CSV table of C-alpha atoms in Angstrom, one decimal:
chain,number,residue,atom,x,y,z
A,1,UNK,CA,17.4,-38.8,27.6
A,2,UNK,CA,16.7,-40.7,24.4
A,3,UNK,CA,12.9,-39.9,24.6
A,4,UNK,CA,13.7,-36.3,25.2
A,5,UNK,CA,16.0,-36.3,22.1
A,6,UNK,CA,13.3,-37.8,20.0
A,7,UNK,CA,10.8,-35.2,21.2
A,8,UNK,CA,13.2,-32.4,20.3
A,9,UNK,CA,13.8,-33.8,16.8
A,10,UNK,CA,10.1,-34.1,16.3
A,11,UNK,CA,9.6,-30.5,17.2
A,12,UNK,CA,12.4,-29.5,14.7
A,13,UNK,CA,10.8,-31.6,12.0
A,14,UNK,CA,7.5,-29.7,12.4
A,15,UNK,CA,9.1,-26.5,11.3
A,16,UNK,CA,8.8,-25.9,7.5
A,17,UNK,CA,12.2,-25.2,6.0
A,18,UNK,CA,12.3,-22.3,3.6
A,19,UNK,CA,11.9,-23.2,-0.1
A,20,UNK,CA,14.3,-22.0,-2.7
A,21,UNK,CA,12.1,-18.9,-3.4
A,22,UNK,CA,11.7,-18.3,0.3
A,23,UNK,CA,15.5,-18.4,0.9
A,24,UNK,CA,15.9,-15.9,-1.9
A,25,UNK,CA,13.4,-13.6,-0.3
A,26,UNK,CA,15.2,-13.7,3.1
A,27,UNK,CA,18.5,-12.8,1.5
A,28,UNK,CA,16.8,-10.0,-0.4
A,29,UNK,CA,15.4,-8.5,2.8
A,30,UNK,CA,18.9,-8.4,4.3
A,31,UNK,CA,20.4,-6.9,1.2
A,32,UNK,CA,17.7,-4.2,1.1
A,33,UNK,CA,18.0,-3.2,4.8
A,34,UNK,CA,20.4,-0.2,4.4
A,35,UNK,CA,18.2,1.2,1.5
A,36,UNK,CA,15.1,0.6,3.6
A,37,UNK,CA,16.5,2.7,6.5
A,38,UNK,CA,17.4,5.5,4.0
A,39,UNK,CA,13.9,5.4,2.5
A,40,UNK,CA,12.4,5.6,6.0
A,41,UNK,CA,14.4,8.7,6.7
A,42,UNK,CA,13.0,10.2,3.4
A,43,UNK,CA,9.4,9.5,4.4
A,44,UNK,CA,9.7,10.7,8.0
A,45,UNK,CA,11.2,14.0,6.9
A,46,UNK,CA,8.0,14.6,4.8
A,47,UNK,CA,5.4,16.1,7.0
A,48,UNK,CA,2.1,14.2,6.6
A,49,UNK,CA,0.0,15.3,9.5
A,50,UNK,CA,-3.6,14.2,9.1
A,51,UNK,CA,-4.7,17.8,8.6
A,52,UNK,CA,-2.0,18.5,6.1
A,53,UNK,CA,-3.5,16.9,2.9
A,54,UNK,CA,-0.8,18.3,0.6
A,55,UNK,CA,1.8,16.6,2.8
A,56,UNK,CA,-0.1,13.3,2.7
A,57,UNK,CA,-0.4,13.6,-1.1
A,58,UNK,CA,3.4,14.1,-1.3
A,59,UNK,CA,4.0,10.8,0.6
A,60,UNK,CA,1.4,9.1,-1.5
A,61,UNK,CA,3.2,10.1,-4.7
A,62,UNK,CA,6.5,8.6,-3.4
A,63,UNK,CA,4.8,5.3,-2.4
A,64,UNK,CA,2.9,5.3,-5.7
A,65,UNK,CA,6.2,5.3,-7.6
A,66,UNK,CA,7.6,2.4,-5.5
A,67,UNK,CA,4.5,0.2,-5.9
A,68,UNK,CA,4.3,0.8,-9.7
A,69,UNK,CA,7.9,-0.3,-9.9
A,70,UNK,CA,6.8,-3.6,-8.3
A,71,UNK,CA,4.2,-4.1,-11.0
A,72,UNK,CA,1.1,-2.8,-9.2
A,73,UNK,CA,-1.6,-0.8,-10.8
A,74,UNK,CA,-2.2,2.2,-8.6
A,75,UNK,CA,-4.8,4.9,-8.1
A,76,UNK,CA,-5.4,7.7,-5.7
A,77,UNK,CA,-8.8,8.1,-4.0
A,78,UNK,CA,-9.4,11.8,-3.3
A,79,UNK,CA,-10.2,12.8,0.3
A,80,UNK,CA,-11.5,16.2,-0.6
A,81,UNK,CA,-15.1,15.3,0.3
A,82,UNK,CA,-14.1,14.6,3.9
A,83,UNK,CA,-11.4,17.3,4.0
A,84,UNK,CA,-8.5,14.9,4.2
A,85,UNK,CA,-5.6,13.7,2.1
A,86,UNK,CA,-6.0,10.9,-0.4
A,87,UNK,CA,-5.9,7.1,0.0
A,88,UNK,CA,-3.5,5.1,-2.2
A,89,UNK,CA,-4.7,1.8,-3.7
A,90,UNK,CA,-2.4,-0.6,-5.5
A,91,UNK,CA,-3.4,-3.9,-7.0
A,92,UNK,CA,-2.0,-7.0,-8.6
A,93,UNK,CA,-4.4,-9.4,-10.3
A,94,UNK,CA,-3.4,-13.0,-10.5
A,95,UNK,CA,-5.0,-16.4,-11.0
A,96,UNK,CA,-3.9,-18.5,-8.1
A,97,UNK,CA,-3.7,-18.5,-4.3
A,98,UNK,CA,-5.6,-16.5,-1.7
A,99,UNK,CA,-6.4,-12.8,-2.1
A,100,UNK,CA,-4.4,-10.8,0.4
A,101,UNK,CA,-5.0,-7.2,1.5
A,102,UNK,CA,-2.2,-5.2,2.9
A,103,UNK,CA,-3.2,-2.0,4.8
A,104,UNK,CA,-1.4,0.9,6.4
A,105,UNK,CA,-1.6,4.7,6.7
A,106,UNK,CA,0.5,7.6,5.6
A,107,UNK,CA,-0.7,10.3,8.0
A,108,UNK,CA,0.8,11.0,11.5
A,109,UNK,CA,-0.4,13.0,14.5
A,110,UNK,CA,2.4,15.6,14.0
A,111,UNK,CA,1.0,18.6,12.1
A,112,UNK,CA,3.4,21.2,10.4
A,113,UNK,CA,3.1,23.4,13.5
A,114,UNK,CA,4.6,20.7,15.8
A,115,UNK,CA,8.3,21.2,16.6
A,116,UNK,CA,9.0,17.5,16.3
A,117,UNK,CA,9.6,17.2,12.5
A,118,UNK,CA,13.0,15.5,11.6
A,119,UNK,CA,14.5,12.1,11.5
A,120,UNK,CA,17.7,11.4,13.5
A,121,UNK,CA,19.6,8.2,14.0
A,122,UNK,CA,22.0,6.8,16.6
A,123,UNK,CA,23.0,3.2,15.7
A,124,UNK,CA,19.9,1.1,15.4
A,125,UNK,CA,17.7,3.6,17.1
A,126,UNK,CA,16.0,6.1,14.8
A,127,UNK,CA,13.8,8.9,16.1
A,128,UNK,CA,11.3,11.0,14.2
A,129,UNK,CA,7.6,11.7,13.7
A,130,UNK,CA,5.8,8.6,12.4
A,131,UNK,CA,8.8,6.3,12.7
A,132,UNK,CA,6.8,3.8,14.8
A,133,UNK,CA,3.3,4.9,13.7
A,134,UNK,CA,3.5,4.0,11.0
A,135,UNK,CA,6.0,5.0,8.3
A,136,UNK,CA,8.3,2.3,9.6
A,137,UNK,CA,5.5,-0.2,8.9
A,138,UNK,CA,5.1,1.1,5.3
A,139,UNK,CA,8.8,0.5,4.8
A,140,UNK,CA,8.5,-3.0,6.2
A,141,UNK,CA,5.6,-3.7,3.8
A,142,UNK,CA,7.6,-2.4,0.8
A,143,UNK,CA,10.7,-4.4,1.8
A,144,UNK,CA,8.6,-7.6,1.9
A,145,UNK,CA,7.1,-6.9,-1.5
A,146,UNK,CA,10.5,-6.0,-3.0
A,147,UNK,CA,12.0,-9.3,-1.6
A,148,UNK,CA,9.1,-11.2,-3.2
A,149,UNK,CA,9.7,-9.5,-6.5
A,150,UNK,CA,13.5,-10.3,-6.5
A,151,UNK,CA,12.6,-13.9,-5.8
A,152,UNK,CA,10.1,-13.9,-8.7
A,153,UNK,CA,7.3,-14.6,-6.1
A,154,UNK,CA,5.0,-11.7,-7.0
A,155,UNK,CA,4.0,-13.0,-10.4
A,156,UNK,CA,0.4,-14.1,-10.7
A,157,UNK,CA,-0.5,-13.2,-7.1
A,158,UNK,CA,-3.7,-11.4,-6.0
A,159,UNK,CA,-2.5,-8.6,-3.7
A,160,UNK,CA,-4.2,-5.3,-2.9
A,161,UNK,CA,-2.4,-2.5,-1.0
A,162,UNK,CA,-4.6,0.0,0.7
A,163,UNK,CA,-2.9,2.9,2.4
A,164,UNK,CA,-5.1,5.5,4.0
A,165,UNK,CA,-4.4,9.2,4.4
A,166,UNK,CA,-6.4,9.9,7.5
A,167,UNK,CA,-6.1,7.0,10.0
A,168,UNK,CA,-5.3,9.2,12.9
A,169,UNK,CA,-8.5,11.1,12.5
A,170,UNK,CA,-10.8,9.5,9.9
A,171,UNK,CA,-12.8,11.8,7.7
A,172,UNK,CA,-16.5,12.2,8.3
A,173,UNK,CA,-18.7,10.5,7.2
A,174,UNK,CA,-17.1,7.1,7.6
A,175,UNK,CA,-19.2,5.8,4.8
A,176,UNK,CA,-17.1,8.0,2.5
A,177,UNK,CA,-13.7,7.9,4.2
A,178,UNK,CA,-13.7,4.1,4.7
A,179,UNK,CA,-16.2,2.9,2.1
A,180,UNK,CA,-13.6,1.8,-0.4
A,181,UNK,CA,-11.5,0.1,2.3
A,182,UNK,CA,-14.5,-1.9,3.5
A,183,UNK,CA,-15.2,-3.0,0.0
A,184,UNK,CA,-11.6,-4.1,-0.4
A,185,UNK,CA,-11.9,-6.1,2.8
A,186,UNK,CA,-15.0,-7.8,1.5
A,187,UNK,CA,-13.2,-8.9,-1.7
A,188,UNK,CA,-10.2,-10.4,-0.1
A,189,UNK,CA,-9.4,-13.6,1.9
A,190,UNK,CA,-6.9,-12.2,4.4
A,191,UNK,CA,-5.9,-8.8,5.7
A,192,UNK,CA,-2.5,-7.9,7.1
A,193,UNK,CA,-2.1,-4.5,8.8
A,194,UNK,CA,1.3,-3.0,9.0
A,195,UNK,CA,0.9,-0.8,12.0
A,196,UNK,CA,3.6,-1.0,14.6
A,197,UNK,CA,4.7,-4.4,16.0
A,198,UNK,CA,3.6,-5.3,19.5
A,199,UNK,CA,6.8,-6.0,21.4
A,200,UNK,CA,6.8,-6.2,25.2
A,201,UNK,CA,9.8,-7.0,27.3
A,202,UNK,CA,11.7,-8.4,24.4
A,203,UNK,CA,8.9,-10.6,23.2
A,204,UNK,CA,6.8,-10.2,20.1
A,205,UNK,CA,3.0,-10.6,20.2
A,206,UNK,CA,0.3,-11.1,17.5
A,207,UNK,CA,-2.5,-8.6,17.3
A,208,UNK,CA,-5.7,-10.5,16.5
A,209,UNK,CA,-8.1,-8.3,18.5
A,210,UNK,CA,-8.3,-4.5,19.0
A,211,UNK,CA,-10.8,-2.4,20.9
A,212,UNK,CA,-13.0,0.0,19.0
A,213,UNK,CA,-13.1,3.7,19.7
A,214,UNK,CA,-16.0,6.2,20.1
A,215,UNK,CA,-15.8,9.9,20.8
A,216,UNK,CA,-18.1,11.6,23.3
A,217,UNK,CA,-18.8,15.3,24.0
A,218,UNK,CA,-20.6,16.7,26.9
A,219,UNK,CA,-22.0,20.3,26.9
A,220,UNK,CA,-23.3,21.8,30.0
A,221,UNK,CA,-25.4,25.0,30.1
A,222,UNK,CA,-26.3,27.0,33.2
A,223,UNK,CA,-27.4,30.4,34.3
A,224,UNK,CA,-24.7,33.0,34.5
A,225,UNK,CA,-24.3,36.1,36.6
A,226,UNK,CA,-22.5,37.5,39.6
A,227,UNK,CA,-20.5,34.9,41.6
A,228,UNK,CA,-22.0,36.1,44.9
A,229,UNK,CA,-25.3,34.4,43.9
A,230,UNK,CA,-23.9,31.0,43.1
A,231,UNK,CA,-25.7,28.1,44.8
A,232,UNK,CA,-28.9,30.1,45.2
A,233,UNK,CA,-32.2,28.8,43.8
A,234,UNK,CA,-32.3,31.7,41.4
A,235,UNK,CA,-28.7,31.2,40.1
A,236,UNK,CA,-28.0,27.6,40.5
A,237,UNK,CA,-24.6,25.8,40.8
A,238,UNK,CA,-22.9,26.9,37.5
A,239,UNK,CA,-21.8,24.9,34.5
A,240,UNK,CA,-18.3,23.9,35.8
A,241,UNK,CA,-19.5,22.3,39.0
A,242,UNK,CA,-22.0,20.3,37.0
A,243,UNK,CA,-19.4,19.1,34.5
A,244,UNK,CA,-17.1,18.2,37.4
A,245,UNK,CA,-19.8,16.1,39.0
A,246,UNK,CA,-20.4,14.2,35.7
A,247,UNK,CA,-16.7,13.5,35.1
A,248,UNK,CA,-16.2,12.4,38.7
A,249,UNK,CA,-19.1,10.0,38.4
A,250,UNK,CA,-17.6,8.6,35.1
A,251,UNK,CA,-14.3,8.0,36.9
A,252,UNK,CA,-16.0,6.1,39.8
A,253,UNK,CA,-18.9,4.3,38.1
A,254,UNK,CA,-18.0,3.2,34.5
A,255,UNK,CA,-15.1,0.8,35.1
A,256,UNK,CA,-15.2,-2.8,33.7
A,257,UNK,CA,-12.8,-5.2,32.0
A,258,UNK,CA,-11.5,-4.2,28.6
A,259,UNK,CA,-13.0,-0.7,28.9
A,260,UNK,CA,-11.2,2.6,29.1
A,261,UNK,CA,-12.7,6.1,28.9
A,262,UNK,CA,-10.5,9.2,28.8
A,263,UNK,CA,-11.1,13.0,29.0
A,264,UNK,CA,-9.0,14.8,26.5
A,265,UNK,CA,-10.2,18.4,26.7
A,266,UNK,CA,-12.2,20.4,29.3
A,267,UNK,CA,-13.3,24.0,29.1
A,268,UNK,CA,-15.5,26.1,31.3
A,269,UNK,CA,-16.7,29.7,31.3
A,270,UNK,CA,-18.5,31.5,28.5
A,271,UNK,CA,-18.1,31.8,24.7
A,272,UNK,CA,-16.7,28.3,24.2
A,273,UNK,CA,-15.5,27.7,20.6
A,274,UNK,CA,-13.8,24.6,19.3
A,275,UNK,CA,-12.0,24.9,15.9
A,276,UNK,CA,-10.8,22.2,13.5
A,277,UNK,CA,-7.7,20.4,14.7
A,278,UNK,CA,-9.1,20.5,18.3
A,279,UNK,CA,-8.0,24.0,19.1
A,280,UNK,CA,-10.4,25.8,21.5
A,281,UNK,CA,-11.1,29.1,23.1
A,282,UNK,CA,-13.1,30.2,26.2
A,283,UNK,CA,-13.4,33.4,28.3
A,284,UNK,CA,-14.3,33.8,32.0
A,285,UNK,CA,-13.8,35.9,35.1
A,286,UNK,CA,-13.4,34.8,38.7
A,287,UNK,CA,-16.5,36.8,39.8
A,288,UNK,CA,-18.9,35.4,37.1
A,289,UNK,CA,-20.8,32.1,37.4
A,290,UNK,CA,-19.8,30.1,34.3
A,291,UNK,CA,-22.7,29.6,31.9
A,292,UNK,CA,-21.0,26.9,29.7
A,293,UNK,CA,-18.7,23.9,30.1
A,294,UNK,CA,-17.5,21.4,27.6
A,295,UNK,CA,-15.6,18.0,27.9
A,296,UNK,CA,-14.5,15.9,25.0
A,297,UNK,CA,-13.1,12.4,25.4
A,298,UNK,CA,-13.2,8.8,24.1
A,299,UNK,CA,-14.4,5.3,25.0
A,300,UNK,CA,-12.5,2.2,23.9
A,301,UNK,CA,-14.3,-1.2,24.2
A,302,UNK,CA,-13.9,-4.7,22.9
A,303,UNK,CA,-17.5,-5.3,21.7
A,304,UNK,CA,-20.5,-3.2,20.4
A,305,UNK,CA,-22.5,-4.4,23.5
A,306,UNK,CA,-19.9,-2.9,25.8
A,307,UNK,CA,-20.0,0.4,23.9
A,308,UNK,CA,-23.8,0.5,24.2
A,309,UNK,CA,-23.8,-0.4,27.9
A,310,UNK,CA,-21.3,2.4,28.6
A,311,UNK,CA,-23.3,4.9,26.7
A,312,UNK,CA,-26.4,4.1,28.7
A,313,UNK,CA,-24.5,4.5,32.0
A,314,UNK,CA,-23.2,7.8,30.9
A,315,UNK,CA,-26.7,9.1,29.9
A,316,UNK,CA,-28.0,8.1,33.3
A,317,UNK,CA,-25.3,10.0,35.1
A,318,UNK,CA,-26.0,13.1,33.0
A,319,UNK,CA,-29.7,13.0,33.9
A,320,UNK,CA,-29.0,13.9,37.6
A,321,UNK,CA,-28.3,17.6,37.0
A,322,UNK,CA,-27.2,20.0,39.7
A,323,UNK,CA,-29.4,23.0,40.3
A,324,UNK,CA,-29.9,25.4,37.4
A,325,UNK,CA,-28.0,23.2,34.9
A,326,UNK,CA,-28.6,21.0,31.9
A,327,UNK,CA,-26.2,18.6,30.2
A,328,UNK,CA,-26.3,16.9,26.8
A,329,UNK,CA,-24.2,14.0,25.5
A,330,UNK,CA,-23.1,13.6,21.9
A,331,UNK,CA,-21.7,10.2,21.1
A,332,UNK,CA,-20.0,9.2,17.8
A,333,UNK,CA,-18.7,5.8,16.9
A,334,UNK,CA,-15.3,6.1,15.2
A,335,UNK,CA,-13.7,2.7,15.0
A,336,UNK,CA,-15.6,-0.6,15.4
A,337,UNK,CA,-14.1,-3.3,17.7
A,338,UNK,CA,-12.0,-6.1,16.3
A,339,UNK,CA,-12.9,-9.3,18.3
A,340,UNK,CA,-10.5,-12.3,18.4
A,341,UNK,CA,-12.4,-14.5,15.9
A,342,UNK,CA,-11.5,-18.1,15.1
A,343,UNK,CA,-10.3,-17.0,11.7
A,344,UNK,CA,-7.9,-14.5,13.2
A,345,UNK,CA,-6.6,-17.1,15.6
A,346,UNK,CA,-6.0,-19.4,12.6
A,347,UNK,CA,-4.1,-16.6,10.8
A,348,UNK,CA,-1.9,-16.1,13.8
A,349,UNK,CA,-1.1,-19.9,13.7
A,350,UNK,CA,0.0,-19.4,10.0
A,351,UNK,CA,2.2,-16.6,11.1
A,352,UNK,CA,3.7,-18.8,13.8
A,353,UNK,CA,4.6,-21.4,11.2
A,354,UNK,CA,6.6,-18.6,9.5
A,355,UNK,CA,8.2,-17.9,12.9
A,356,UNK,CA,9.3,-21.6,13.1
A,357,UNK,CA,10.9,-21.3,9.7
A,358,UNK,CA,12.7,-18.2,10.8
A,359,UNK,CA,13.8,-19.7,14.1
A,360,UNK,CA,11.8,-17.0,15.9
A,361,UNK,CA,9.7,-17.7,19.1
A,362,UNK,CA,6.0,-18.3,18.8
A,363,UNK,CA,3.9,-15.1,19.1
A,364,UNK,CA,1.1,-15.2,21.7
A,365,UNK,CA,-2.1,-13.1,21.1
A,366,UNK,CA,-1.7,-9.5,22.5
A,367,UNK,CA,-4.0,-8.4,25.2
A,368,UNK,CA,-6.4,-6.0,23.5
A,369,UNK,CA,-6.0,-3.5,26.4
A,370,UNK,CA,-2.4,-3.0,25.1
A,371,UNK,CA,-3.5,-1.6,21.8
A,372,UNK,CA,-5.6,1.3,20.5
A,373,UNK,CA,-8.1,1.3,17.6
A,374,UNK,CA,-7.1,1.2,14.0
A,375,UNK,CA,-8.2,0.9,10.4
A,376,UNK,CA,-8.0,-2.9,10.5
A,377,UNK,CA,-11.2,-2.8,12.6
A,378,UNK,CA,-13.3,-1.5,9.7
A,379,UNK,CA,-12.6,-4.6,7.6
A,380,UNK,CA,-12.1,-7.3,10.3
A,381,UNK,CA,-15.9,-8.2,10.3
A,382,UNK,CA,-15.5,-9.4,6.7
A,383,UNK,CA,-12.0,-11.0,6.4
A,384,UNK,CA,-9.6,-12.9,8.6
A,385,UNK,CA,-7.2,-10.3,9.9
A,386,UNK,CA,-4.0,-9.7,11.9
A,387,UNK,CA,-2.4,-6.4,12.8
A,388,UNK,CA,1.1,-5.4,14.1
A,389,UNK,CA,3.0,-6.6,11.0
A,390,UNK,CA,5.0,-3.3,11.0
A,391,UNK,CA,8.1,-1.9,12.6
A,392,UNK,CA,9.0,-2.3,16.3
A,393,UNK,CA,9.3,1.0,18.1
A,394,UNK,CA,8.2,3.1,21.0
A,395,UNK,CA,6.6,6.4,22.1
A,396,UNK,CA,4.1,6.8,19.2
A,397,UNK,CA,2.1,10.0,19.1
A,398,UNK,CA,4.6,11.9,21.2
A,399,UNK,CA,7.9,13.8,20.6
A,400,UNK,CA,10.7,11.3,20.7
A,401,UNK,CA,8.8,8.6,18.9
A,402,UNK,CA,11.4,6.0,17.8
A,403,UNK,CA,12.0,2.8,15.9
A,404,UNK,CA,14.4,-0.1,16.4
A,405,UNK,CA,16.0,-0.5,12.9
A,406,UNK,CA,17.4,-3.9,13.8
A,407,UNK,CA,13.9,-5.4,14.0
A,408,UNK,CA,12.8,-4.1,10.5
A,409,UNK,CA,14.4,-6.9,8.5
A,410,UNK,CA,12.8,-9.5,10.9
A,411,UNK,CA,9.4,-8.0,10.4
A,412,UNK,CA,9.9,-7.8,6.6
A,413,UNK,CA,10.9,-11.5,6.5
A,414,UNK,CA,7.8,-12.4,8.5
A,415,UNK,CA,5.6,-10.5,6.1
A,416,UNK,CA,7.3,-11.8,2.9
A,417,UNK,CA,7.0,-15.4,3.9
A,418,UNK,CA,3.4,-15.1,5.2
A,419,UNK,CA,2.2,-13.3,2.1
A,420,UNK,CA,4.1,-15.8,-0.1
A,421,UNK,CA,2.5,-18.8,1.6
A,422,UNK,CA,-1.0,-17.3,1.6
A,423,UNK,CA,-0.7,-16.5,-2.1
A,424,UNK,CA,0.5,-19.9,-3.2
């Protein structure tokens, strides 16, 4: 019993108690919580769908004001060249401590035409577009910075805030839409991403790896004519049967660990047209052999090698065309993978020291299969990074998306202490 008691005391001693400034920050977060929830409601009720650049700009203006009040020098980076809303960059230049980059995004998947538009609340549960992904995370970030300011802990720090306006559908080309963010990553020592927290079965996890994402498109062309001639040597098998063969082969032959591949849109017939925003039209008749077929989907993988291997397998499947058909594959890399580097592991250890101070359980690394791609992956090759510092919620990208308001102060405290300790 005495040995066990000593071991317990040793474990308690290992936890770093909050300093005076840290204690002031923790109190400030709690005092700010009601205002933070109100500010979240304001942001959520401002539509900022990725393809609504004016709405994104409106959110940027609100955030710009908040960051300038915290002593940051701010600027907007136009997204006009890639047909997107702006990015917001805010900086504090100091003389001590590590340089920390905080990232997030203003846009959501909910365009103005979507019926899911407004914030509602029942107790600690708030529902609304972008509550979880990721306006809640932006509020967590601001709450942490406000707490640091109230505790006089922002002075002389090196902190950059980079909030994109097109994370849900990055503008093309990436060299323009993510060039400035990549440069910011290269000039900092740590990067913290405030996308939604990873919480599973009441337990928090640290995101130190994320799979990358690539988009693929298959176009099938075939002879067209009267349906009575299908399967003949003269007519062939038609575009839809060929596309069905390809997709079925993908389903059966591409599987491997840490890889997913999804089909998001399929069209077959004649006169296929895909418009911006992924709206599409096609015509067809039951007695005409379809001359065109189109499928669009994505691949998510944990390494560049896995992406390349999958692409090669897809190409080999396309090459075995049915009679009278041809198929072409277009492959576009969207988000690079974020592997679990030693630096990321070490950064999670620093976050777990914060958890000890807060009396929170240790956070294990999240399985990368449990998380999609994100902006953090563009800068992860250049700087030690961790994601999931934002709000805890559920149902992102779908009507009914929600956030647990009771977890926001906890996330803000984690962020404030981690940023503070990194910048000492």
